[in-house]
Amino acid sequence: MGVIIIYMYEFPRDFFWGAATSAYQVEGNNSLCDWWDYELAGRLQYHSGLACRHYELYEEDFDLAKALNHNCHRLSIEWSRVEPEEGKFSSEAINHYKRVVLSLRKHGLEPVVTLHHFTNPIWFSRLGGWGLKKSTDYFLRYVSKVVEALAGDVRFWVTINEPMVYLYHSYLLGIWPPQERSLAKTQKVKANLLKAHIYSYRIIKGIYNKHNLDKPSVSIAQNMQAFVPCVPSLRNKLASYIRAKSFNLEFIEKAIKAGALDFIGVNYYSRSLVELKGWGIKNFAMDICEDGHSNLKKNSLGWDIYPEGFYSVLKSLERYKLPIFILENGICTGDDSLRWDFIHDHLVKLAEAMASGVKVLGYIYWSLIDNYEWDKGFSPRFGLIEVDYTTYKRTIRESAKKFGRICLEGKLNYGV
Ligand code: FCB
């Protein structure tokens, strides 16, 4: 007869609990950025349109987050709203985001503000986007404007969301704007994004210093995957190691080396089952098992559910001796009990990692509400809260209530 031992983990009292969104995915009518441009040109399959109308309904959404006992919220600022034309800044948009941040504060939700979450102003993208030498100058000018406006009310800044995911989709696979496929361009853009992060970090610190404000915490949100060899051949093991190094760690290590990372922002969803079909660079960079060898449960996009990888990713970061902040972890599914299992099982791995000494500041679920999932459109349902796209009515899911209880109590009971 098997014996189940029940454990209880108590999270730190000041632990952050919350959920995330990004501007383009929820706001609606973001007609000034490259994604919208590509959608209208028929270069992307789905149209974001009104998205979740969060631009108007944010107060209502924050009421729900508060009712679910969250104490923080991650959002992003839409650059194309703030700077609709090169060098011309919209005070209306800046004031909007000021109101949003103040509303978060009023709701007792600590804002975690992202400055770049995949989208770019149309003017920037038409000039050449992140491949341009001047791209970082453009970005830094926007960063200064936003940070000057919001500094007093924001402690946590995320400069760039998932640089490696952006590079992979936009410059290697060629799926997302600007739909390029070039290894050389990818390298160039990667260097520009890193530079943009490092200088943004310094600018943010400088602004807080100038205004005598308490030091802010600045990082990036790094998508991290567990890279697992499918057949444990030497080639697959080597590729898994290299991929973890380059996809998960390289950007972070360079930012740390430049003294430009206060915490490590982690987005974790799944694993990648590595199976190489050749010895070429492309094989090493991209090959995965396509033979259906994974017998794990999957989300509705077919990603493996693999909480063990969350633990190993967290442990792999211990050596940097920086606090970690989980900025995204979540599942798209039509089965809400699977959502709860996903959250629960990942929290267990988080608790185990923390009990073993990994320092984590908070856990942010992706996403607060269902939303526009980029090139996959509206069918993936990631939300703690369901959105009806005809009425825009919000409905809290059962999994959200269960997660809400953990946010309130800060305790997790689990059996092993
Ligand atoms: C992450 C993105 C986020 C969302 C989730 C599902 O890679 O940061 O915008 O699309 O995946």
GROMACS .gro file of C-alpha atoms and ligand atoms in nm:
model
  427
    1MET     CA    1   0.000   0.000   0.000
    2GLY     CA    2   0.142   0.340  -0.097
    3VAL     CA    3   0.179   0.605   0.170
    4ILE     CA    4   0.102   0.967   0.091
    5ILE     CA    5   0.287   1.226   0.293
    6ILE     CA    6   0.115   1.563   0.317
    7TYR     CA    7   0.338   1.866   0.306
    8MET     CA    8   0.251   2.225   0.376
    9TYR     CA    9   0.456   2.509   0.234
   10GLU     CA   10   0.415   2.861   0.360
   11PHE     CA   11   0.519   3.132   0.115
   12PRO     CA   12   0.689   3.445   0.251
   13ARG     CA   13   0.445   3.706   0.384
   14ASP     CA   14   0.555   3.965   0.130
   15PHE     CA   15   0.524   3.724  -0.166
   16PHE     CA   16   0.362   3.870  -0.477
   17TRP     CA   17   0.061   3.692  -0.626
   18GLY     CA   18  -0.101   3.805  -0.945
   19ALA     CA   19  -0.171   3.767  -1.314
   20ALA     CA   20  -0.039   3.926  -1.632
   21THR     CA   21  -0.166   4.081  -1.953
   22SER     CA   22   0.004   4.263  -2.239
   23ALA     CA   23  -0.130   4.572  -2.410
   24TYR     CA   24  -0.182   4.439  -2.762
   25GLN     CA   25  -0.341   4.117  -2.644
   26VAL     CA   26  -0.612   4.279  -2.432
   27GLU     CA   27  -0.657   4.650  -2.497
   28GLY     CA   28  -0.826   4.655  -2.838
   29ASN     CA   29  -0.797   4.896  -3.130
   30ASN     CA   30  -0.420   4.912  -3.123
   31SER     CA   31  -0.414   5.039  -3.477
   32LEU     CA   32  -0.075   5.213  -3.463
   33CYS     CA   33   0.154   4.914  -3.432
   34ASP     CA   34   0.316   4.665  -3.668
   35TRP     CA   35   0.089   4.372  -3.572
   36TRP     CA   36  -0.223   4.565  -3.670
   37ASP     CA   37  -0.055   4.673  -3.991
   38TYR     CA   38   0.031   4.313  -4.081
   39GLU     CA   39  -0.317   4.192  -3.984
   40LEU     CA   40  -0.486   4.442  -4.213
   41ALA     CA   41  -0.245   4.359  -4.493
   42GLY     CA   42  -0.351   3.994  -4.465
   43ARG     CA   43  -0.004   3.888  -4.356
   44LEU     CA   44  -0.141   3.740  -4.033
   45GLN     CA   45  -0.436   3.507  -4.010
   46TYR     CA   46  -0.630   3.664  -3.724
   47HIS     CA   47  -0.729   4.020  -3.641
   48SER     CA   48  -0.700   4.147  -3.285
   49GLY     CA   49  -0.976   4.407  -3.337
   50LEU     CA   50  -1.132   4.507  -3.006
   51ALA     CA   51  -0.937   4.231  -2.824
   52CYS     CA   52  -1.089   4.233  -2.471
   53ARG     CA   53  -1.167   4.608  -2.467
   54HIS     CA   54  -0.940   4.628  -2.165
   55TYR     CA   55  -0.837   4.982  -2.262
   56GLU     CA   56  -1.184   5.090  -2.148
   57LEU     CA   57  -1.262   4.812  -1.900
   58TYR     CA   58  -0.941   4.804  -1.697
   59GLU     CA   59  -1.108   4.919  -1.373
   60GLU     CA   60  -1.353   4.632  -1.395
   61ASP     CA   61  -1.070   4.385  -1.461
   62PHE     CA   62  -0.872   4.513  -1.164
   63ASP     CA   63  -1.183   4.481  -0.944
   64LEU     CA   64  -1.186   4.112  -1.035
   65ALA     CA   65  -0.813   4.069  -0.970
   66LYS     CA   66  -0.861   4.227  -0.629
   67ALA     CA   67  -1.161   4.004  -0.556
   68LEU     CA   68  -0.934   3.709  -0.635
   69ASN     CA   69  -0.689   3.828  -0.366
   70HIS     CA   70  -0.411   3.924  -0.604
   71ASN     CA   71  -0.164   4.178  -0.471
   72CYS     CA   72   0.022   4.251  -0.794
   73HIS     CA   73  -0.046   4.278  -1.165
   74ARG     CA   74   0.179   4.271  -1.470
   75LEU     CA   75   0.085   4.485  -1.770
   76SER     CA   76   0.260   4.640  -2.067
   77ILE     CA   77   0.270   4.986  -2.216
   78GLU     CA   78   0.192   5.009  -2.586
   79TRP     CA   79   0.479   5.205  -2.739
   80SER     CA   80   0.277   5.288  -3.052
   81ARG     CA   81   0.010   5.464  -2.846
   82VAL     CA   82   0.267   5.664  -2.651
   83GLU     CA   83   0.464   5.760  -2.962
   84PRO     CA   84   0.224   5.734  -3.258
   85GLU     CA   85   0.461   5.927  -3.485
   86GLU     CA   86   0.836   5.941  -3.466
   87GLY     CA   87   0.931   6.185  -3.191
   88LYS     CA   88   0.569   6.293  -3.121
   89PHE     CA   89   0.441   6.176  -2.788
   90SER     CA   90   0.075   6.146  -2.698
   91SER     CA   91  -0.003   6.302  -2.361
   92GLU     CA   92  -0.344   6.139  -2.382
   93ALA     CA   93  -0.187   5.791  -2.395
   94ILE     CA   94   0.066   5.872  -2.123
   95ASN     CA   95  -0.213   6.001  -1.899
   96HIS     CA   96  -0.412   5.688  -1.969
   97TYR     CA   97  -0.129   5.467  -1.844
   98LYS     CA   98  -0.087   5.696  -1.542
   99ARG     CA   99  -0.453   5.639  -1.459
  100VAL     CA  100  -0.408   5.264  -1.508
  101VAL     CA  101  -0.113   5.251  -1.269
  102LEU     CA  102  -0.296   5.464  -1.012
  103SER     CA  103  -0.596   5.236  -1.042
  104LEU     CA  104  -0.371   4.937  -0.970
  105ARG     CA  105  -0.239   5.112  -0.661
  106LYS     CA  106  -0.594   5.195  -0.551
  107HIS     CA  107  -0.679   4.825  -0.585
  108GLY     CA  108  -0.378   4.721  -0.378
  109LEU     CA  109  -0.210   4.567  -0.684
  110GLU     CA  110   0.165   4.625  -0.718
  111PRO     CA  111   0.226   4.721  -1.083
  112VAL     CA  112   0.492   4.528  -1.275
  113VAL     CA  113   0.533   4.731  -1.593
  114THR     CA  114   0.672   4.598  -1.921
  115LEU     CA  115   0.800   4.848  -2.175
  116HIS     CA  116   0.821   4.622  -2.480
  117HIS     CA  117   0.594   4.321  -2.530
  118PHE     CA  118   0.647   4.215  -2.894
  119THR     CA  119   0.475   4.510  -3.071
  120ASN     CA  120   0.639   4.814  -3.231
  121PRO     CA  121   0.503   5.141  -3.370
  122ILE     CA  122   0.435   5.125  -3.745
  123TRP     CA  123   0.676   5.414  -3.810
  124PHE     CA  124   0.955   5.228  -3.627
  125SER     CA  125   0.892   4.906  -3.812
  126ARG     CA  126   0.878   5.084  -4.150
  127LEU     CA  127   1.211   5.253  -4.078
  128GLY     CA  128   1.364   4.908  -4.028
  129GLY     CA  129   1.265   4.810  -3.672
  130TRP     CA  130   1.514   4.636  -3.445
  131GLY     CA  131   1.755   4.573  -3.729
  132LEU     CA  132   1.836   4.945  -3.740
  133LYS     CA  133   2.147   5.075  -3.573
  134LYS     CA  134   1.937   5.362  -3.435
  135SER     CA  135   1.666   5.128  -3.299
  136THR     CA  136   1.798   5.150  -2.946
  137ASP     CA  137   1.805   5.532  -2.956
  138TYR     CA  138   1.439   5.535  -3.058
  139PHE     CA  139   1.345   5.290  -2.788
  140LEU     CA  140   1.540   5.474  -2.517
  141ARG     CA  141   1.368   5.803  -2.596
  142TYR     CA  142   1.031   5.634  -2.544
  143VAL     CA  143   1.155   5.463  -2.227
  144SER     CA  144   1.263   5.798  -2.079
  145LYS     CA  145   0.921   5.952  -2.147
  146VAL     CA  146   0.728   5.669  -1.991
  147VAL     CA  147   0.952   5.627  -1.690
  148GLU     CA  148   0.956   6.003  -1.618
  149ALA     CA  149   0.576   5.991  -1.615
  150LEU     CA  150   0.527   5.678  -1.403
  151ALA     CA  151   0.836   5.666  -1.182
  152GLY     CA  152   0.665   5.772  -0.860
  153ASP     CA  153   0.416   5.485  -0.877
  154VAL     CA  154   0.614   5.192  -1.018
  155ARG     CA  155   0.878   4.982  -0.842
  156PHE     CA  156   0.913   4.693  -1.088
  157TRP     CA  157   1.010   4.745  -1.451
  158VAL     CA  158   1.049   4.483  -1.721
  159THR     CA  159   1.228   4.636  -2.018
  160ILE     CA  160   1.175   4.366  -2.282
  161ASN     CA  161   0.946   4.067  -2.285
  162GLU     CA  162   1.101   3.740  -2.404
  163PRO     CA  163   1.376   3.867  -2.636
  164MET     CA  164   1.456   3.511  -2.751
  165VAL     CA  165   1.094   3.428  -2.833
  166TYR     CA  166   1.062   3.753  -3.025
  167LEU     CA  167   1.381   3.678  -3.221
  168TYR     CA  168   1.276   3.323  -3.290
  169HIS     CA  169   0.929   3.406  -3.424
  170SER     CA  170   1.005   3.736  -3.595
  171TYR     CA  171   1.352   3.681  -3.742
  172LEU     CA  172   1.411   3.304  -3.762
  173LEU     CA  173   1.077   3.136  -3.826
  174GLY     CA  174   0.942   3.446  -3.998
  175ILE     CA  175   0.592   3.408  -3.853
  176TRP     CA  176   0.557   3.734  -3.658
  177PRO     CA  177   0.623   4.085  -3.793
  178PRO     CA  178   0.856   4.167  -3.962
  179GLN     CA  179   0.843   3.802  -4.085
  180GLU     CA  180   1.211   3.772  -4.169
  181ARG     CA  181   1.420   3.457  -4.184
  182SER     CA  182   1.783   3.532  -4.143
  183LEU     CA  183   2.042   3.409  -3.901
  184ALA     CA  184   2.258   3.716  -3.958
  185LYS     CA  185   1.967   3.953  -3.892
  186THR     CA  186   1.872   3.755  -3.584
  187GLN     CA  187   2.220   3.811  -3.440
  188LYS     CA  188   2.205   4.180  -3.518
  189VAL     CA  189   1.863   4.224  -3.358
  190LYS     CA  190   1.970   4.023  -3.056
  191ALA     CA  191   2.261   4.262  -3.001
  192ASN     CA  192   2.030   4.563  -3.037
  193LEU     CA  193   1.779   4.422  -2.790
  194LEU     CA  194   2.052   4.356  -2.538
  195LYS     CA  195   2.184   4.708  -2.580
  196ALA     CA  196   1.830   4.845  -2.547
  197HIS     CA  197   1.787   4.658  -2.222
  198ILE     CA  198   2.119   4.763  -2.071
  199TYR     CA  199   2.071   5.130  -2.154
  200SER     CA  200   1.706   5.126  -2.044
  201TYR     CA  201   1.823   4.984  -1.714
  202ARG     CA  202   2.063   5.273  -1.670
  203ILE     CA  203   1.807   5.532  -1.778
  204ILE     CA  204   1.548   5.401  -1.534
  205LYS     CA  205   1.796   5.404  -1.249
  206GLY     CA  206   1.907   5.755  -1.343
  207ILE     CA  207   1.552   5.891  -1.341
  208TYR     CA  208   1.477   5.747  -0.997
  209ASN     CA  209   1.803   5.883  -0.869
  210LYS     CA  210   1.736   6.230  -1.008
  211HIS     CA  211   1.396   6.243  -0.836
  212ASN     CA  212   1.526   6.096  -0.511
  213LEU     CA  213   1.295   5.799  -0.536
  214ASP     CA  214   1.359   5.459  -0.379
  215LYS     CA  215   1.559   5.235  -0.609
  216PRO     CA  216   1.341   5.047  -0.860
  217SER     CA  217   1.390   4.682  -0.957
  218VAL     CA  218   1.457   4.629  -1.326
  219SER     CA  219   1.481   4.313  -1.535
  220ILE     CA  220   1.363   4.140  -1.850
  221ALA     CA  221   1.104   3.861  -1.879
  222GLN     CA  222   1.296   3.560  -2.004
  223ASN     CA  223   1.107   3.269  -2.153
  224MET     CA  224   1.272   2.953  -2.026
  225GLN     CA  225   1.205   2.600  -2.138
  226ALA     CA  226   1.316   2.267  -2.008
  227PHE     CA  227   1.521   2.118  -2.292
  228VAL     CA  228   1.493   1.741  -2.263
  229PRO     CA  229   1.669   1.497  -2.498
  230CYS     CA  230   1.411   1.264  -2.655
  231VAL     CA  231   1.626   0.961  -2.733
  232PRO     CA  232   1.921   1.018  -2.495
  233SER     CA  233   2.187   1.012  -2.767
  234LEU     CA  234   2.506   1.214  -2.735
  235ARG     CA  235   2.388   1.447  -3.011
  236ASN     CA  236   2.053   1.516  -2.841
  237LYS     CA  237   2.215   1.568  -2.503
  238LEU     CA  238   2.465   1.810  -2.648
  239ALA     CA  239   2.194   2.002  -2.833
  240SER     CA  240   1.977   2.022  -2.518
  241TYR     CA  241   2.270   2.166  -2.327
  242ILE     CA  242   2.352   2.420  -2.597
  243ARG     CA  243   1.990   2.522  -2.634
  244ALA     CA  244   1.943   2.578  -2.263
  245LYS     CA  245   2.262   2.786  -2.265
  246SER     CA  246   2.165   3.000  -2.563
  247PHE     CA  247   1.786   3.021  -2.532
  248ASN     CA  248   1.748   3.036  -2.153
  249LEU     CA  249   2.068   3.182  -2.020
  250GLU     CA  250   2.276   3.382  -2.268
  251PHE     CA  251   2.074   3.704  -2.255
  252ILE     CA  252   2.052   3.696  -1.878
  253GLU     CA  253   2.421   3.629  -1.835
  254LYS     CA  254   2.512   3.921  -2.060
  255ALA     CA  255   2.275   4.153  -1.874
  256ILE     CA  256   2.422   4.044  -1.541
  257LYS     CA  257   2.773   4.097  -1.671
  258ALA     CA  258   2.676   4.453  -1.765
  259GLY     CA  259   2.540   4.505  -1.411
  260ALA     CA  260   2.191   4.551  -1.553
  261LEU     CA  261   1.969   4.297  -1.382
  262ASP     CA  262   1.816   4.333  -1.035
  263PHE     CA  263   1.613   4.013  -1.045
  264ILE     CA  264   1.555   3.736  -1.298
  265GLY     CA  265   1.212   3.752  -1.459
  266VAL     CA  266   1.104   3.402  -1.562
  267ASN     CA  267   0.827   3.296  -1.800
  268TYR     CA  268   0.784   2.919  -1.791
  269TYR     CA  269   0.530   2.712  -1.984
  270SER     CA  270   0.663   2.384  -2.112
  271ARG     CA  271   0.945   2.162  -2.224
  272SER     CA  272   1.102   2.105  -2.560
  273LEU     CA  273   1.173   1.745  -2.654
  274VAL     CA  274   1.501   1.766  -2.844
  275GLU     CA  275   1.554   1.523  -3.133
  276LEU     CA  276   1.818   1.608  -3.393
  277LYS     CA  277   1.795   1.492  -3.750
  278GLY     CA  278   2.141   1.613  -3.851
  279TRP     CA  279   2.458   1.784  -3.731
  280GLY     CA  280   2.398   2.126  -3.890
  281ILE     CA  281   2.358   2.459  -3.705
  282LYS     CA  282   1.988   2.464  -3.786
  283ASN     CA  283   1.946   2.113  -3.649
  284PHE     CA  284   2.115   2.217  -3.328
  285ALA     CA  285   1.907   2.531  -3.302
  286MET     CA  286   1.564   2.401  -3.390
  287ASP     CA  287   1.503   2.026  -3.425
  288ILE     CA  288   1.245   1.876  -3.191
  289CYS     CA  289   1.084   1.532  -3.175
  290GLU     CA  290   0.800   1.503  -3.422
  291ASP     CA  291   0.735   1.134  -3.368
  292GLY     CA  292   0.478   1.172  -3.091
  293HIS     CA  293   0.712   1.033  -2.826
  294SER     CA  294   0.573   1.254  -2.553
  295ASN     CA  295   0.298   1.095  -2.349
  296LEU     CA  296   0.247   1.395  -2.123
  297LYS     CA  297  -0.082   1.585  -2.099
  298LYS     CA  298  -0.091   1.890  -2.322
  299ASN     CA  299  -0.247   2.233  -2.335
  300SER     CA  300  -0.484   2.319  -2.621
  301LEU     CA  301  -0.188   2.432  -2.836
  302GLY     CA  302  -0.020   2.094  -2.790
  303TRP     CA  303   0.252   2.208  -2.546
  304ASP     CA  304   0.362   1.942  -2.295
  305ILE     CA  305   0.261   2.003  -1.934
  306TYR     CA  306   0.586   1.953  -1.746
  307PRO     CA  307   0.606   2.100  -1.394
  308GLU     CA  308   0.932   1.912  -1.327
  309GLY     CA  309   1.096   2.143  -1.578
  310PHE     CA  310   0.984   2.446  -1.378
  311TYR     CA  311   1.184   2.311  -1.085
  312SER     CA  312   1.493   2.242  -1.292
  313VAL     CA  313   1.480   2.582  -1.461
  314LEU     CA  314   1.457   2.754  -1.121
  315LYS     CA  315   1.744   2.550  -0.983
  316SER     CA  316   1.956   2.633  -1.288
  317LEU     CA  317   1.928   3.002  -1.196
  318GLU     CA  318   2.044   2.967  -0.836
  319ARG     CA  319   2.406   3.021  -0.931
  320TYR     CA  320   2.339   3.384  -1.033
  321LYS     CA  321   2.246   3.474  -0.674
  322LEU     CA  322   1.969   3.708  -0.783
  323PRO     CA  323   1.607   3.689  -0.672
  324ILE     CA  324   1.369   3.539  -0.926
  325PHE     CA  325   1.023   3.671  -1.014
  326ILE     CA  326   0.787   3.438  -1.201
  327LEU     CA  327   0.636   3.680  -1.454
  328GLU     CA  328   0.438   3.423  -1.656
  329ASN     CA  329   0.324   3.066  -1.606
  330GLY     CA  330  -0.001   2.938  -1.744
  331ILE     CA  331  -0.207   2.709  -1.961
  332CYS     CA  332  -0.456   2.745  -2.243
  333THR     CA  333  -0.728   2.485  -2.214
  334GLY     CA  334  -1.099   2.431  -2.249
  335ASP     CA  335  -1.086   2.212  -1.939
  336ASP     CA  336  -1.077   2.432  -1.631
  337SER     CA  337  -0.997   2.144  -1.395
  338LEU     CA  338  -0.682   2.084  -1.599
  339ARG     CA  339  -0.601   2.453  -1.549
  340TRP     CA  340  -0.626   2.410  -1.176
  341ASP     CA  341  -0.407   2.096  -1.187
  342PHE     CA  342  -0.152   2.292  -1.391
  343ILE     CA  343  -0.141   2.581  -1.144
  344HIS     CA  344  -0.133   2.352  -0.843
  345ASP     CA  345   0.142   2.127  -0.979
  346HIS     CA  346   0.358   2.423  -1.080
  347LEU     CA  347   0.310   2.584  -0.739
  348VAL     CA  348   0.424   2.259  -0.580
  349LYS     CA  349   0.745   2.270  -0.785
  350LEU     CA  350   0.787   2.636  -0.699
  351ALA     CA  351   0.743   2.555  -0.330
  352GLU     CA  352   0.996   2.272  -0.353
  353ALA     CA  353   1.247   2.498  -0.522
  354MET     CA  354   1.195   2.770  -0.261
  355ALA     CA  355   1.217   2.520   0.025
  356SER     CA  356   1.552   2.411  -0.120
  357GLY     CA  357   1.681   2.769  -0.107
  358VAL     CA  358   1.580   2.938  -0.435
  359LYS     CA  359   1.473   3.295  -0.362
  360VAL     CA  360   1.153   3.392  -0.545
  361LEU     CA  361   0.972   3.725  -0.510
  362GLY     CA  362   0.638   3.630  -0.660
  363TYR     CA  363   0.426   3.423  -0.895
  364ILE     CA  364   0.230   3.580  -1.179
  365TYR     CA  365  -0.010   3.365  -1.379
  366TRP     CA  366  -0.059   3.417  -1.754
  367SER     CA  367  -0.319   3.551  -1.802
  368LEU     CA  368  -0.573   3.744  -1.597
  369ILE     CA  369  -0.826   3.727  -1.881
  370ASP     CA  370  -0.859   3.528  -2.203
  371ASN     CA  371  -0.700   3.724  -2.486
  372TYR     CA  372  -0.557   3.747  -2.837
  373GLU     CA  373  -0.283   3.485  -2.853
  374TRP     CA  374  -0.075   3.638  -3.134
  375ASP     CA  375  -0.066   3.428  -3.454
  376LYS     CA  376  -0.299   3.172  -3.288
  377GLY     CA  377  -0.589   3.419  -3.254
  378PHE     CA  378  -0.857   3.404  -2.985
  379SER     CA  379  -0.919   3.031  -2.949
  380PRO     CA  380  -0.648   2.951  -2.690
  381ARG     CA  381  -0.802   3.026  -2.350
  382PHE     CA  382  -0.531   3.120  -2.101
  383GLY     CA  383  -0.745   3.333  -1.868
  384LEU     CA  384  -0.825   3.294  -1.501
  385ILE     CA  385  -1.128   3.486  -1.619
  386GLU     CA  386  -1.328   3.393  -1.924
  387VAL     CA  387  -1.405   3.661  -2.181
  388ASP     CA  388  -1.713   3.640  -2.400
  389TYR     CA  389  -1.601   3.804  -2.724
  390THR     CA  390  -1.953   3.905  -2.827
  391THR     CA  391  -2.063   4.075  -2.505
  392TYR     CA  392  -1.719   4.129  -2.345
  393LYS     CA  393  -1.866   3.990  -2.026
  394ARG     CA  394  -1.609   3.853  -1.782
  395THR     CA  395  -1.673   3.531  -1.587
  396ILE     CA  396  -1.442   3.410  -1.312
  397ARG     CA  397  -1.337   3.048  -1.357
  398GLU     CA  398  -1.328   2.794  -1.072
  399SER     CA  399  -0.950   2.758  -1.110
  400ALA     CA  400  -0.919   3.132  -1.046
  401LYS     CA  401  -1.107   3.097  -0.719
  402LYS     CA  402  -0.885   2.811  -0.606
  403PHE     CA  403  -0.574   3.008  -0.698
  404GLY     CA  404  -0.728   3.307  -0.520
  405ARG     CA  405  -0.747   3.111  -0.197
  406ILE     CA  406  -0.375   3.038  -0.217
  407CYS     CA  407  -0.305   3.405  -0.286
  408LEU     CA  408  -0.500   3.490   0.029
  409GLU     CA  409  -0.357   3.227   0.261
  410GLY     CA  410  -0.004   3.205   0.119
  411LYS     CA  411  -0.003   2.833   0.198
  412LEU     CA  412   0.005   2.525  -0.018
  413ASN     CA  413  -0.088   2.175   0.101
  414TYR     CA  414   0.020   1.891  -0.119
  415GLY     CA  415   0.067   1.517  -0.105
  416VAL     CA  416   0.366   1.325  -0.231
  417FCB     C1  417   0.436   3.420  -2.382
  417FCB     C2  418   0.405   3.566  -2.416
  417FCB     C3  419   0.264   3.606  -2.385
  417FCB     C4  420   0.164   3.499  -2.419
  417FCB     C5  421   0.207   3.366  -2.360
  417FCB     C6  422   0.110   3.252  -2.386
  417FCB     O1  423   0.541   3.374  -2.462
  417FCB     O2  424   0.491   3.650  -2.344
  417FCB     O3  425   0.238   3.725  -2.453
  417FCB     O4  426   0.145   3.493  -2.553
  417FCB     O5  427   0.332   3.330  -2.409
   0.00000   0.00000   0.00000
